[in-house]
XYZ file of C-alpha atoms in Angstrom:
779
model
C 123.295 -21.894 -47.207
C 125.570 -24.814 -45.438
C 128.109 -23.847 -43.239
C 130.989 -24.322 -44.999
C 129.891 -22.085 -47.733
C 128.653 -19.553 -44.651
C 132.150 -19.846 -43.032
C 133.888 -18.865 -46.497
C 131.475 -15.856 -47.150
C 132.087 -14.619 -43.379
C 135.943 -14.584 -43.826
C 135.760 -12.700 -46.430
C 133.416 -10.392 -45.105
C 135.063 -9.956 -41.716
C 137.391 -6.740 -42.280
C 134.188 -5.073 -43.585
C 131.905 -6.232 -40.597
C 134.474 -4.619 -38.001
C 137.707 -5.348 -36.154
C 137.716 -8.346 -33.869
C 141.145 -6.874 -32.191
C 142.082 -10.441 -31.381
C 143.376 -11.836 -34.180
C 146.965 -12.734 -33.784
C 147.592 -12.047 -37.268
C 146.792 -8.684 -37.350
C 148.160 -5.058 -37.162
C 145.806 -2.515 -36.071
C 145.528 1.248 -35.136
C 143.478 3.726 -33.500
C 144.339 6.715 -35.563
C 145.579 7.397 -39.264
C 149.410 7.307 -40.120
C 151.215 10.707 -39.161
C 154.312 9.579 -41.281
C 155.091 7.078 -44.037
C 156.447 4.543 -41.441
C 153.369 4.232 -39.770
C 151.388 3.198 -42.959
C 150.481 -0.295 -43.726
C 152.227 -2.262 -46.559
C 150.173 -4.271 -49.327
C 151.712 -5.891 -52.234
C 151.767 -8.974 -54.414
C 155.188 -9.061 -55.531
C 154.628 -6.669 -58.273
C 152.581 -3.786 -57.273
C 152.836 -2.224 -53.562
C 150.321 0.352 -51.879
C 150.936 1.706 -48.808
C 147.595 3.642 -47.301
C 147.563 5.873 -44.492
C 144.057 5.674 -43.369
C 143.393 9.367 -43.635
C 140.147 10.865 -42.992
C 139.930 14.090 -44.990
C 142.713 13.464 -47.058
C 144.047 9.734 -47.956
C 147.365 9.266 -49.547
C 148.405 6.093 -51.173
C 152.022 5.732 -51.906
C 152.226 3.427 -55.256
C 155.558 1.152 -56.198
C 156.513 -0.992 -58.763
C 159.190 -3.322 -58.234
C 161.042 -2.797 -61.571
C 160.908 0.848 -61.592
C 164.621 1.953 -61.478
C 166.448 4.891 -62.793
C 169.966 4.328 -64.471
C 170.960 2.107 -67.277
C 173.414 -0.338 -68.403
C 176.775 0.837 -68.435
C 180.535 -0.673 -68.555
C 182.156 1.271 -65.432
C 185.102 -1.173 -65.104
C 188.811 0.204 -65.162
C 190.383 -1.769 -67.732
C 193.839 -0.692 -66.813
C 193.332 -1.595 -63.372
C 195.285 -5.035 -63.228
C 198.280 -3.287 -64.422
C 198.284 -2.004 -60.914
C 197.222 -4.912 -59.042
C 201.159 -6.501 -58.484
C 202.111 -2.937 -56.944
C 198.870 -2.976 -54.791
C 200.254 -6.849 -53.659
C 203.623 -5.771 -53.089
C 202.664 -2.476 -50.890
C 200.552 -4.882 -48.599
C 203.151 -7.782 -48.255
C 205.160 -4.752 -47.321
C 202.599 -3.782 -44.321
C 201.845 -0.221 -46.293
C 198.120 -0.768 -46.220
C 197.617 3.031 -46.354
C 199.329 3.366 -49.514
C 198.199 0.255 -50.966
C 194.755 1.834 -49.775
C 195.445 5.058 -51.556
C 196.955 3.273 -55.045
C 193.429 1.340 -54.839
C 191.539 4.645 -54.694
C 193.312 6.381 -57.665
C 193.717 3.411 -59.812
C 191.380 0.622 -58.749
C 187.819 1.317 -58.348
C 185.085 2.012 -60.808
C 185.377 4.538 -63.330
C 182.779 7.501 -63.057
C 180.888 8.289 -59.845
C 179.795 4.404 -59.227
C 176.612 4.690 -57.036
C 176.972 8.157 -56.415
C 177.604 7.070 -52.800
C 174.493 6.223 -52.263
C 172.907 9.141 -54.333
C 172.373 7.466 -57.342
C 169.035 8.822 -59.154
C 170.927 10.850 -61.643
C 173.707 8.712 -62.545
C 174.075 5.627 -64.682
C 174.171 2.961 -61.394
C 170.431 4.462 -61.004
C 168.517 3.741 -57.975
C 164.844 2.339 -57.286
C 162.181 4.886 -57.114
C 158.441 5.989 -55.487
C 155.983 4.859 -58.395
C 153.932 7.735 -57.244
C 151.067 8.953 -54.852
C 147.479 8.844 -55.169
C 145.559 11.233 -52.826
C 141.879 10.848 -52.307
C 140.156 14.322 -50.894
C 137.019 13.915 -48.822
C 134.011 16.102 -48.465
C 131.848 14.781 -45.350
C 129.115 17.872 -45.719
C 130.023 18.337 -42.206
C 132.378 19.621 -39.377
C 132.051 16.859 -37.338
C 135.102 14.541 -36.245
C 135.033 11.016 -36.841
C 134.661 8.547 -33.873
C 135.438 4.694 -33.363
C 138.582 5.127 -36.020
C 140.211 2.014 -36.962
C 142.399 0.965 -39.347
C 144.049 -2.789 -39.880
C 146.007 -5.144 -42.036
C 145.448 -8.825 -41.593
C 148.420 -10.490 -42.768
C 146.556 -13.867 -42.804
C 144.448 -12.622 -45.700
C 146.875 -9.578 -47.107
C 143.731 -7.209 -47.081
C 143.856 -3.792 -45.099
C 140.796 -1.739 -44.145
C 139.893 1.623 -42.220
C 136.640 2.439 -40.749
C 134.998 5.348 -38.871
C 131.941 6.999 -38.166
C 130.797 10.613 -39.102
C 127.233 11.899 -37.984
C 126.441 8.466 -38.088
C 127.607 7.197 -40.981
C 130.184 4.442 -41.052
C 132.717 4.685 -43.670
C 134.793 1.681 -44.692
C 137.475 1.202 -46.879
C 138.929 -1.823 -47.804
C 142.413 -2.688 -49.599
C 144.485 -5.613 -51.674
C 147.041 -5.782 -54.046
C 145.540 -8.843 -55.881
C 147.521 -12.083 -55.814
C 144.627 -12.887 -58.761
C 144.425 -10.252 -61.407
C 147.475 -8.710 -60.633
C 145.702 -5.080 -60.188
C 145.212 -2.763 -56.853
C 141.569 -2.707 -55.319
C 139.962 -0.661 -53.092
C 136.585 -0.544 -52.022
C 134.791 2.348 -50.205
C 131.399 2.367 -48.839
C 129.014 4.193 -46.590
C 126.203 2.970 -44.294
C 123.996 5.431 -45.777
C 122.997 6.075 -49.239
C 124.818 8.583 -51.531
C 127.068 10.044 -48.861
C 130.694 9.484 -50.398
C 131.749 12.576 -52.167
C 135.586 12.715 -53.213
C 138.234 13.398 -55.987
C 141.088 11.119 -57.056
C 144.661 12.416 -58.163
C 147.778 10.960 -59.173
C 151.295 12.597 -58.673
C 154.619 12.218 -58.297
C 157.471 14.571 -57.474
C 159.168 14.720 -60.438
C 159.081 13.365 -64.189
C 155.523 12.821 -64.820
C 152.372 13.608 -66.493
C 148.665 13.498 -65.943
C 145.864 13.072 -68.044
C 142.201 12.347 -68.000
C 142.095 9.262 -70.836
C 138.632 8.956 -73.097
C 138.018 5.272 -71.371
C 137.064 7.310 -68.189
C 140.276 7.128 -66.394
C 143.326 8.937 -65.213
C 146.426 8.075 -66.225
C 149.944 9.221 -65.070
C 153.113 8.671 -67.342
C 157.077 9.376 -67.090
C 160.469 8.642 -67.824
C 163.179 8.696 -65.204
C 167.008 9.705 -65.651
C 169.205 6.827 -67.334
C 172.195 8.794 -66.289
C 173.366 9.940 -69.904
C 170.456 11.459 -71.683
C 167.714 11.381 -69.399
C 165.875 8.914 -71.564
C 165.331 6.034 -69.051
C 162.679 3.675 -67.757
C 159.448 4.374 -68.683
C 156.093 3.916 -66.548
C 152.366 4.009 -66.509
C 149.592 4.166 -63.849
C 146.051 3.788 -64.439
C 143.027 4.623 -62.427
C 139.593 3.647 -63.130
C 136.395 3.626 -60.583
C 133.516 1.305 -60.652
C 130.292 3.222 -58.778
C 127.003 1.347 -57.770
C 125.273 4.693 -57.751
C 126.151 8.381 -57.835
C 128.331 10.135 -60.406
C 131.938 10.478 -61.843
C 133.243 13.301 -63.167
C 136.632 12.908 -65.497
C 138.132 16.622 -65.572
C 141.533 18.360 -64.800
C 143.528 15.503 -64.815
C 141.205 13.781 -61.693
C 138.109 11.822 -60.910
C 135.325 13.155 -58.962
C 133.250 11.266 -57.426
C 129.706 12.502 -56.418
C 126.614 10.985 -53.964
C 127.965 7.551 -54.202
C 127.152 4.826 -51.453
C 129.784 2.028 -52.854
C 133.019 2.709 -54.912
C 135.488 0.272 -56.268
C 138.852 1.988 -57.606
C 141.095 -0.212 -60.153
C 144.552 0.568 -60.075
C 147.143 -0.899 -62.734
C 150.767 -0.049 -63.226
C 153.898 -0.878 -65.397
C 157.255 -0.423 -66.626
C 159.057 -1.260 -70.035
C 161.694 -2.878 -68.091
C 161.825 -6.264 -70.193
C 158.226 -5.428 -71.443
C 157.900 -3.127 -74.587
C 154.323 -3.254 -74.840
C 154.277 -2.463 -71.038
C 151.675 0.283 -71.832
C 148.802 -2.119 -73.426
C 149.864 -4.454 -70.846
C 148.690 -1.855 -68.582
C 145.535 -1.376 -70.184
C 144.627 -5.021 -70.307
C 145.462 -6.068 -66.666
C 143.122 -3.211 -65.407
C 140.435 -4.170 -68.176
C 140.373 -7.715 -67.303
C 139.942 -6.948 -63.427
C 137.131 -4.895 -64.098
C 134.750 -7.535 -65.470
C 134.879 -9.697 -62.377
C 132.982 -8.954 -59.421
C 134.509 -7.400 -56.480
C 133.619 -9.995 -53.863
C 135.461 -12.762 -56.516
C 138.442 -10.856 -56.711
C 138.865 -10.766 -53.362
C 137.871 -14.239 -52.708
C 140.744 -15.199 -55.281
C 143.213 -12.875 -54.087
C 142.845 -14.766 -50.697
C 142.886 -18.315 -52.010
C 146.326 -17.188 -54.021
C 147.974 -15.454 -51.111
C 147.209 -18.412 -48.739
C 148.811 -21.000 -50.798
C 151.537 -19.465 -49.895
C 150.889 -18.176 -46.514
C 148.828 -21.245 -44.887
C 152.071 -23.317 -45.345
C 153.722 -22.475 -41.557
C 151.473 -22.295 -38.212
C 153.057 -20.983 -34.971
C 151.658 -20.501 -31.796
C 153.774 -20.139 -28.536
C 150.946 -20.910 -26.038
C 147.280 -19.345 -26.234
C 147.191 -15.642 -27.662
C 145.586 -12.741 -25.534
C 141.624 -12.445 -26.066
C 142.500 -8.785 -26.796
C 145.436 -7.336 -27.807
C 146.436 -3.243 -27.720
C 146.693 -1.442 -30.778
C 150.023 -2.438 -32.291
C 151.719 0.675 -31.579
C 150.784 0.371 -28.024
C 151.333 -3.078 -28.153
C 155.048 -2.242 -28.895
C 155.618 -0.041 -25.893
C 154.192 -2.693 -23.603
C 156.365 -5.200 -25.027
C 159.221 -3.130 -24.230
C 158.103 -3.041 -20.463
C 157.197 -6.420 -20.136
C 158.208 -8.532 -23.235
C 157.275 -12.219 -21.596
C 153.880 -11.022 -21.209
C 152.987 -10.936 -24.513
C 154.261 -14.370 -26.568
C 152.250 -13.621 -29.374
C 153.949 -10.483 -30.620
C 157.204 -12.757 -31.567
C 154.714 -15.079 -33.288
C 153.006 -12.132 -35.457
C 156.665 -10.560 -36.289
C 157.692 -14.066 -37.701
C 154.577 -14.357 -39.473
C 155.016 -10.744 -40.527
C 158.315 -11.288 -41.894
C 156.645 -14.161 -44.443
C 154.238 -11.633 -45.316
C 156.506 -9.255 -46.345
C 158.608 -11.815 -48.588
C 155.472 -12.918 -50.055
C 154.267 -9.604 -50.847
C 157.357 -8.515 -51.796
C 158.922 -11.003 -54.781
C 157.356 -13.118 -57.602
C 158.812 -16.058 -59.112
C 159.817 -14.536 -62.392
C 160.374 -10.907 -61.351
C 162.944 -9.157 -59.190
C 164.202 -10.118 -55.513
C 163.165 -7.564 -52.682
C 166.032 -4.257 -52.429
C 166.703 -2.634 -49.406
C 163.283 -1.625 -48.902
C 161.634 -4.834 -50.415
C 159.078 -3.412 -52.753
C 158.093 -0.129 -50.557
C 159.420 3.141 -51.103
C 158.296 6.735 -51.050
C 161.074 8.550 -52.228
C 162.708 9.187 -55.722
C 166.322 9.019 -54.275
C 165.579 6.328 -51.957
C 168.270 5.540 -48.806
C 171.533 3.807 -50.385
C 169.210 3.338 -53.710
C 167.328 0.861 -52.055
C 169.646 -1.368 -54.161
C 171.226 -4.918 -54.021
C 174.184 -4.605 -51.306
C 176.132 -7.741 -51.553
C 177.849 -7.733 -47.925
C 175.091 -9.332 -46.101
C 171.712 -7.283 -47.044
C 170.487 -8.587 -50.209
C 171.456 -12.132 -48.680
C 169.930 -11.642 -45.709
C 166.502 -10.882 -47.563
C 166.359 -14.529 -48.555
C 167.596 -16.149 -45.047
C 163.955 -17.166 -43.839
C 162.726 -18.390 -46.858
C 163.478 -22.030 -46.930
C 163.017 -22.864 -43.506
C 159.739 -20.706 -43.632
C 158.463 -22.937 -46.330
C 158.517 -20.372 -48.842
C 161.427 -21.625 -51.091
C 159.974 -20.530 -54.548
C 160.735 -17.152 -53.475
C 164.675 -17.551 -53.760
C 164.370 -17.924 -57.369
C 164.232 -14.350 -58.352
C 167.599 -13.860 -56.616
C 168.856 -16.680 -58.777
C 167.891 -15.159 -61.632
C 169.350 -11.788 -60.865
C 172.784 -13.429 -60.033
C 172.469 -15.314 -63.470
C 172.059 -12.139 -65.168
C 175.241 -10.605 -63.531
C 177.476 -13.480 -64.464
C 178.330 -11.845 -68.058
C 179.140 -8.385 -66.451
C 181.190 -10.014 -63.462
C 183.437 -11.818 -66.030
C 184.259 -8.327 -67.529
C 185.061 -7.341 -63.938
C 186.983 -10.387 -63.320
C 189.487 -9.743 -66.158
C 189.952 -5.916 -65.777
C 191.046 -5.887 -62.306
C 192.176 -9.342 -61.473
C 193.088 -10.637 -64.839
C 191.212 -13.329 -63.779
C 188.846 -16.171 -64.919
C 185.188 -16.830 -63.816
C 183.162 -13.610 -62.582
C 183.077 -11.422 -59.586
C 180.932 -9.270 -58.049
C 182.118 -6.582 -54.991
C 179.724 -4.605 -52.812
C 176.459 -3.576 -54.570
C 174.532 -4.240 -57.808
C 171.367 -3.195 -59.501
C 168.802 -4.084 -62.486
C 171.359 -3.101 -64.660
C 174.475 -5.857 -63.531
C 176.795 -3.727 -61.929
C 179.582 -5.750 -60.659
C 182.450 -3.218 -60.491
C 184.149 -2.221 -57.312
C 182.486 0.321 -55.446
C 183.523 4.087 -55.486
C 185.853 4.139 -52.451
C 188.733 1.546 -51.329
C 187.601 1.618 -48.026
C 184.238 -0.368 -49.019
C 184.419 -0.992 -52.486
C 186.894 -3.620 -53.238
C 185.424 -5.889 -51.083
C 184.932 -9.207 -53.298
C 182.904 -11.731 -51.149
C 179.581 -10.408 -52.976
C 179.935 -12.897 -55.357
C 180.677 -15.994 -53.376
C 178.269 -14.813 -50.596
C 175.352 -14.911 -53.390
C 176.295 -18.514 -54.128
C 175.742 -19.647 -50.756
C 172.213 -18.364 -51.310
C 171.660 -20.190 -54.375
C 173.384 -23.697 -52.876
C 171.373 -23.457 -49.809
C 168.060 -23.623 -51.895
C 169.407 -26.736 -53.144
C 170.172 -27.884 -50.131
C 166.493 -27.615 -48.857
C 165.149 -29.057 -52.041
C 167.456 -31.562 -53.484
C 165.960 -30.410 -56.896
C 168.815 -31.626 -59.426
C 167.322 -29.587 -62.227
C 167.927 -26.601 -60.198
C 171.499 -27.612 -59.112
C 172.477 -28.122 -63.020
C 171.082 -24.727 -63.535
C 173.141 -23.000 -60.624
C 176.505 -25.053 -61.074
C 177.833 -22.759 -63.972
C 177.315 -19.625 -61.656
C 179.032 -21.353 -58.639
C 181.680 -22.903 -61.108
C 182.369 -19.350 -62.400
C 182.506 -17.587 -58.865
C 185.063 -20.727 -57.832
C 187.200 -20.378 -60.953
C 187.488 -16.266 -59.981
C 189.157 -17.105 -56.271
C 191.031 -20.119 -57.673
C 192.711 -17.852 -60.384
C 193.409 -14.841 -57.895
C 194.512 -16.145 -54.480
C 198.033 -15.482 -53.543
C 200.297 -17.068 -50.836
C 201.130 -15.207 -47.747
C 204.358 -15.800 -46.678
C 204.135 -15.475 -43.293
C 201.407 -18.431 -43.198
C 201.551 -19.971 -46.579
C 198.047 -19.764 -46.930
C 196.372 -18.992 -50.412
C 194.463 -15.663 -49.567
C 192.599 -12.599 -51.618
C 194.491 -9.630 -51.996
C 193.612 -6.650 -52.126
C 190.121 -6.692 -49.879
C 188.456 -5.689 -47.194
C 186.253 -7.304 -44.365
C 183.289 -5.357 -45.117
C 182.639 -1.392 -44.500
C 184.811 -2.081 -41.494
C 188.576 -0.853 -40.351
C 191.628 -1.666 -38.223
C 194.634 -0.183 -36.419
C 198.208 -0.981 -38.139
C 200.875 -1.119 -35.298
C 201.796 2.841 -36.326
C 198.308 3.610 -35.192
C 197.050 4.671 -38.779
C 193.631 3.435 -39.791
C 192.980 1.155 -42.727
C 190.532 -0.926 -44.493
C 192.554 -2.649 -47.277
C 194.076 -5.805 -45.857
C 194.917 -9.366 -47.494
C 192.863 -12.414 -46.612
C 190.027 -11.006 -44.272
C 188.640 -13.885 -42.309
C 185.036 -13.997 -44.493
C 186.793 -14.324 -47.758
C 188.664 -17.353 -46.335
C 185.437 -18.720 -44.906
C 183.533 -17.904 -48.190
C 186.432 -19.477 -50.566
C 186.693 -22.647 -48.459
C 182.775 -23.086 -48.438
C 182.324 -22.314 -52.340
C 185.116 -24.893 -53.278
C 183.470 -27.512 -51.273
C 180.396 -26.905 -52.710
C 181.622 -26.840 -56.182
C 183.359 -29.971 -55.389
C 179.981 -31.582 -54.097
C 178.197 -30.444 -57.074
C 180.851 -31.680 -59.881
C 180.497 -35.111 -58.325
C 176.473 -35.185 -57.985
C 176.662 -33.884 -61.861
C 179.821 -36.038 -63.160
C 181.060 -32.568 -64.557
C 184.349 -31.224 -64.330
C 186.542 -33.952 -62.647
C 190.012 -31.854 -63.083
C 188.430 -28.336 -61.973
C 187.018 -30.377 -58.792
C 190.878 -31.950 -58.108
C 192.159 -28.457 -58.474
C 189.895 -27.032 -55.757
C 190.582 -29.942 -53.441
C 194.272 -29.292 -53.781
C 194.003 -25.550 -52.979
C 191.294 -26.242 -50.110
C 194.532 -27.494 -48.426
C 196.347 -24.559 -48.579
C 193.290 -22.083 -47.022
C 192.892 -20.722 -43.923
C 191.364 -22.491 -41.490
C 187.676 -21.412 -40.779
C 188.831 -19.185 -37.811
C 191.596 -17.985 -36.135
C 191.615 -17.303 -32.448
C 193.196 -14.112 -31.541
C 195.411 -14.009 -28.482
C 192.084 -12.210 -26.523
C 189.955 -15.370 -27.721
C 188.016 -13.851 -30.142
C 187.675 -14.979 -33.829
C 189.784 -12.678 -35.701
C 188.372 -10.509 -38.293
C 191.959 -10.379 -40.386
C 194.976 -12.381 -41.075
C 196.706 -10.627 -38.055
C 195.427 -9.263 -34.259
C 194.681 -6.058 -35.660
C 193.318 -3.559 -33.131
C 189.813 -2.270 -34.038
C 188.783 1.467 -33.752
C 185.110 0.471 -33.090
C 185.287 -2.784 -31.598
C 181.283 -2.587 -31.672
C 180.782 -2.245 -35.521
C 177.741 -2.913 -37.246
C 179.272 -5.716 -39.180
C 180.297 -8.927 -37.779
C 181.321 -10.523 -41.048
C 184.143 -12.685 -39.335
C 181.460 -14.774 -38.344
C 179.910 -15.976 -41.421
C 181.506 -19.158 -40.851
C 178.990 -19.524 -38.244
C 176.045 -18.227 -39.800
C 174.882 -18.626 -42.783
C 177.967 -20.863 -43.605
C 177.943 -24.129 -41.345
C 182.429 -24.298 -41.040
C 182.058 -23.531 -37.031
C 179.158 -25.364 -35.218
C 179.381 -26.229 -31.449
C 179.398 -30.143 -32.419
C 182.232 -30.138 -35.001
C 184.401 -27.056 -34.182
C 183.942 -26.332 -30.293
C 186.820 -24.051 -29.755
C 185.764 -21.642 -32.440
C 182.225 -21.599 -30.921
C 183.360 -20.471 -27.722
C 185.733 -17.827 -29.884
C 182.559 -16.695 -31.530
C 181.069 -16.265 -28.167
C 183.597 -14.133 -27.183
C 183.380 -12.214 -30.524
C 179.828 -11.122 -30.210
C 180.392 -10.420 -26.419
C 182.440 -7.590 -27.436
C 180.869 -6.459 -30.464
C 177.609 -5.970 -28.262
C 173.725 -6.385 -29.099
C 173.131 -2.851 -30.522
C 173.308 -1.503 -33.965
C 170.855 -0.903 -37.233
C 168.163 -3.306 -37.522
C 169.844 -5.455 -39.840
C 172.908 -5.870 -37.368
C 170.701 -6.782 -34.276
C 168.860 -9.502 -36.501
C 172.216 -11.029 -37.852
C 173.632 -11.340 -33.890
C 170.145 -12.923 -33.242
C 171.190 -15.461 -35.821
C 174.640 -16.089 -34.920
C 173.553 -16.542 -30.968
C 170.888 -19.140 -32.310
C 173.263 -21.331 -33.997
C 175.606 -21.152 -30.650
C 172.590 -22.812 -29.056
C 172.104 -19.620 -26.953
C 168.211 -19.063 -26.981
C 167.985 -16.591 -24.471
C 170.607 -14.303 -25.940
C 169.089 -14.664 -29.391
C 165.578 -13.626 -27.704
C 167.337 -10.774 -26.303
C 168.401 -9.769 -29.509
C 164.662 -10.425 -30.659
C 163.352 -7.970 -28.210
C 165.908 -5.373 -29.113
C 165.040 -5.458 -32.396
C 161.431 -4.864 -31.498
C 162.465 -1.449 -29.955
C 160.051 0.931 -31.275
C 161.114 4.261 -33.212
C 160.162 6.890 -35.368
C 163.556 8.211 -36.383
C 164.167 8.222 -39.940
C 167.803 9.396 -39.988
C 170.638 7.769 -41.803
C 172.026 5.579 -39.022
C 175.257 3.025 -38.961
C 175.312 2.496 -35.302
C 173.270 2.044 -32.526
C 169.392 2.445 -32.295
C 167.930 0.215 -34.518
C 164.111 -1.208 -33.838
C 160.768 -1.163 -35.510
C 158.337 1.417 -36.704
C 154.563 1.294 -35.534
C 153.786 -0.482 -38.971
C 156.698 -3.149 -37.841
C 158.731 -2.494 -40.704
C 162.489 -2.604 -39.442
C 164.297 0.813 -38.781
C 168.020 1.190 -39.561
C 166.894 3.725 -39.197
C 165.846 4.432 -42.055
C 163.528 1.869 -43.161
C 165.428 -1.225 -44.435
C 163.455 -4.604 -44.689
C 166.601 -6.768 -44.199
C 165.944 -6.459 -40.436
C 162.511 -7.876 -40.920
C 163.865 -10.854 -42.975
C 167.045 -11.425 -40.631
C 164.648 -11.517 -37.593
C 162.207 -14.171 -38.885
C 164.984 -16.136 -40.086
C 166.364 -15.993 -36.656
C 163.219 -16.992 -35.081
C 163.219 -19.879 -37.550
C 166.788 -20.993 -36.292
C 165.483 -20.752 -32.654
C 162.684 -23.474 -33.654
C 164.980 -25.962 -35.917
C 168.117 -26.264 -37.110
C 169.394 -28.563 -39.993
C 172.805 -27.422 -41.369
C 174.986 -29.627 -39.079
C 174.190 -33.185 -40.558
C 170.858 -33.730 -38.898
C 167.466 -31.974 -37.814
C 167.518 -30.323 -34.369
C 164.067 -29.992 -32.791
C 163.814 -26.545 -30.355
C 168.007 -25.893 -30.317
C 167.623 -22.362 -29.343
C 164.219 -21.879 -27.300
C 164.193 -19.076 -24.666
C 162.651 -19.714 -21.670
C 159.827 -17.499 -22.359
C 158.636 -19.958 -25.045
C 159.271 -22.983 -23.334
C 156.131 -23.245 -21.679
C 153.963 -24.706 -24.451
C 153.960 -24.237 -28.209
C 153.387 -25.701 -31.501
C 154.529 -25.376 -35.202
C 153.552 -26.879 -38.461
C 154.995 -26.652 -41.646
C 158.587 -25.751 -41.272
C 161.351 -27.360 -43.452
C 164.898 -28.608 -43.009
C 167.342 -29.466 -45.438
C 166.942 -32.720 -47.087
C 163.166 -31.382 -48.259
C 161.917 -32.405 -44.885
C 158.669 -30.930 -43.448
C 158.502 -30.502 -39.677
C 155.448 -30.505 -37.355
C 155.951 -30.347 -33.449
C 154.340 -29.544 -30.107
C 156.165 -28.925 -27.072
C 155.133 -28.308 -23.361
C 157.241 -26.943 -20.170
C 160.371 -27.248 -22.649
C 159.701 -30.994 -23.946
C 158.570 -31.650 -27.573
C 155.742 -33.992 -26.836
C 154.978 -34.820 -30.299
C 156.591 -34.629 -33.886
C 156.653 -35.456 -37.223
C 159.217 -35.650 -39.980
C 157.686 -35.803 -43.426
C 159.010 -35.854 -46.838
C 157.742 -37.294 -50.300
C 159.432 -40.214 -50.075
C 160.146 -42.119 -46.427
C 163.785 -41.693 -45.842
C 166.126 -42.316 -43.072
C 167.127 -38.988 -41.388
C 168.933 -37.962 -38.044
C 167.119 -35.832 -35.803
C 167.989 -34.496 -32.367
C 164.973 -34.443 -29.697
C 165.028 -33.118 -26.565
C 168.736 -33.811 -26.632
C 168.925 -37.600 -27.648
C 170.158 -37.887 -31.415
C 168.683 -40.800 -33.211
C 167.878 -42.013 -36.676
C 164.716 -42.551 -38.217
C 162.749 -42.964 -40.889
C 160.344 -39.715 -42.365
C 156.666 -40.056 -42.771
C 155.251 -39.602 -46.208
C 154.163 -36.430 -46.919
């Protein structure tokens, strides 16, 4: 065998040969998971599985990205618009509380809306767990296991468990295939015939299981659609392949006896956009079983690595031997600067989770990405439009995973017709609007409470994500596709802005700064106002982007001219309050909670580029004061957002301080809106509870510390903390303009770099503090 073939074979077999405990891109542990937040997430963008590594009983939580309860509905209040003039008059008269009361009575969605975050059994619905697969083992002994380890190698997207009982080594290997779109589990014993276990499927509700005539177990069910109970259908199918021993198919289970090697094949699907899903599930399973396991694994790794291997990062030499990941988090909390490879793992883990939780042609990651273990998931595991779903995608472009932004584009495109109805119903406005929450059914109506539900930044904020993909790719075909979406969002704001008589500015009314409140001069607390800062920033950014797109595509000159005229009457990107901070509202209201989790009025700093240290230094300084008062703590996504803000302000040590905060270990699962965010032992971010946006936001923050390209030039190491300056290297990051960046640094200075593009072009780059124009090299 030649060396190349030997290395390839060794690479495939490594997880089954034992654990190196020195793989810098590995999570590993010395005991089974004691709660779901310790299990290991595997996924292929559609199917998810989380094994707990149990010895006598192993539980696998199964997911399928499209499995939602609920159904399409029209919850618009078509009489709402008739109350809009009165609401606006009350706001002009500074009667915000009265306006908020009128909105609650006449200007929210009809019906229960999202069910106040408990939407499993209303029409809004929720993303739900697919079910559980349980393996119960009989080792014919009372001896306890020794040498227990379990791991997840994010370089290969393969997890494994290994232990020894009475001299017999048992190994299990798991992956959700990027090849044949099924889940594979391989179990082996080092001595012949030592595998004895049974396999069952179940769910907490709405399921039935059976043994099929093709020697499989099947679980089927139908979720609640919120009306007649006949919602989305699903199917899960499991088959076993044995090299020896026997398999019995009875009592809705598979019983394995005296086997040495068993491969389990799992296929699943729903009727979301697939009327023939049951036959699709069968076909996938049949195709998967025709190939050898090692060929399946090899194909899976090759396909996964086409995405994952695009970026390599290190902050110097990794430790030769690392602690188990849970212990490593504890050690990092005490001495963070002694483990520079943990932030690298966390960054690459963010990329791994993105690759594993979404796929071109399917749905974007929701509040929990792909992975959920409940029927009623927290906040319905929906798509929150006031930062969360946007944050889920912020890392992708710089992390060289650009195509994974496309599922969000598809979701937004499907929302537009629903949003057009909502724009007419509530504002008698042109274009389309989405408020705070959406689902797979196209919900765009206001939420069920004025205090949060009438924020109307959602549609404009989504357009920022869509536009950002264009900035990084220069894809003109894509620009033509998203232009109607951007145009419609701009038309909505254009036709509903009103003049604030005190300033003469055109502003939104009514609106809220996402989920936050303020104190009126009389001491009353209110949420509803005119022209919160985030709205002003989003409208300004969106109008400019539509004008640019219009010129590039040669379309809508009249609209472009109208938007340019309105731009002159919009509020500036930020207003500095008397205390030196950026105001969150048009007026310098006092806040009941200075440490509120949302920092929406810094949208212009990130993800927008309206505020930069170079172009708006006074606003940048005001942003710093805003962050200092807000404080560091909060749910994990809030900590990650502040990390991004400090990165944009070129404050590397402060951004690193936020990264250290988000890497605090926790096991808490309570619903949290304040301080206390961190990560679970499996490195999934804890609000708590689990919300994946913290993972993606932190990955985006590390990307911003390494490279920024939003201010008209590419800057290398713009916000590096002292802890990472000694030495490091990164290859494969992307910058706006579709440039690929490779660089190496030592003692705080870039010592080597490459700016690559498909066609050599002139580009401005800032290296070691010097701004210069160079010609990129051919990629």
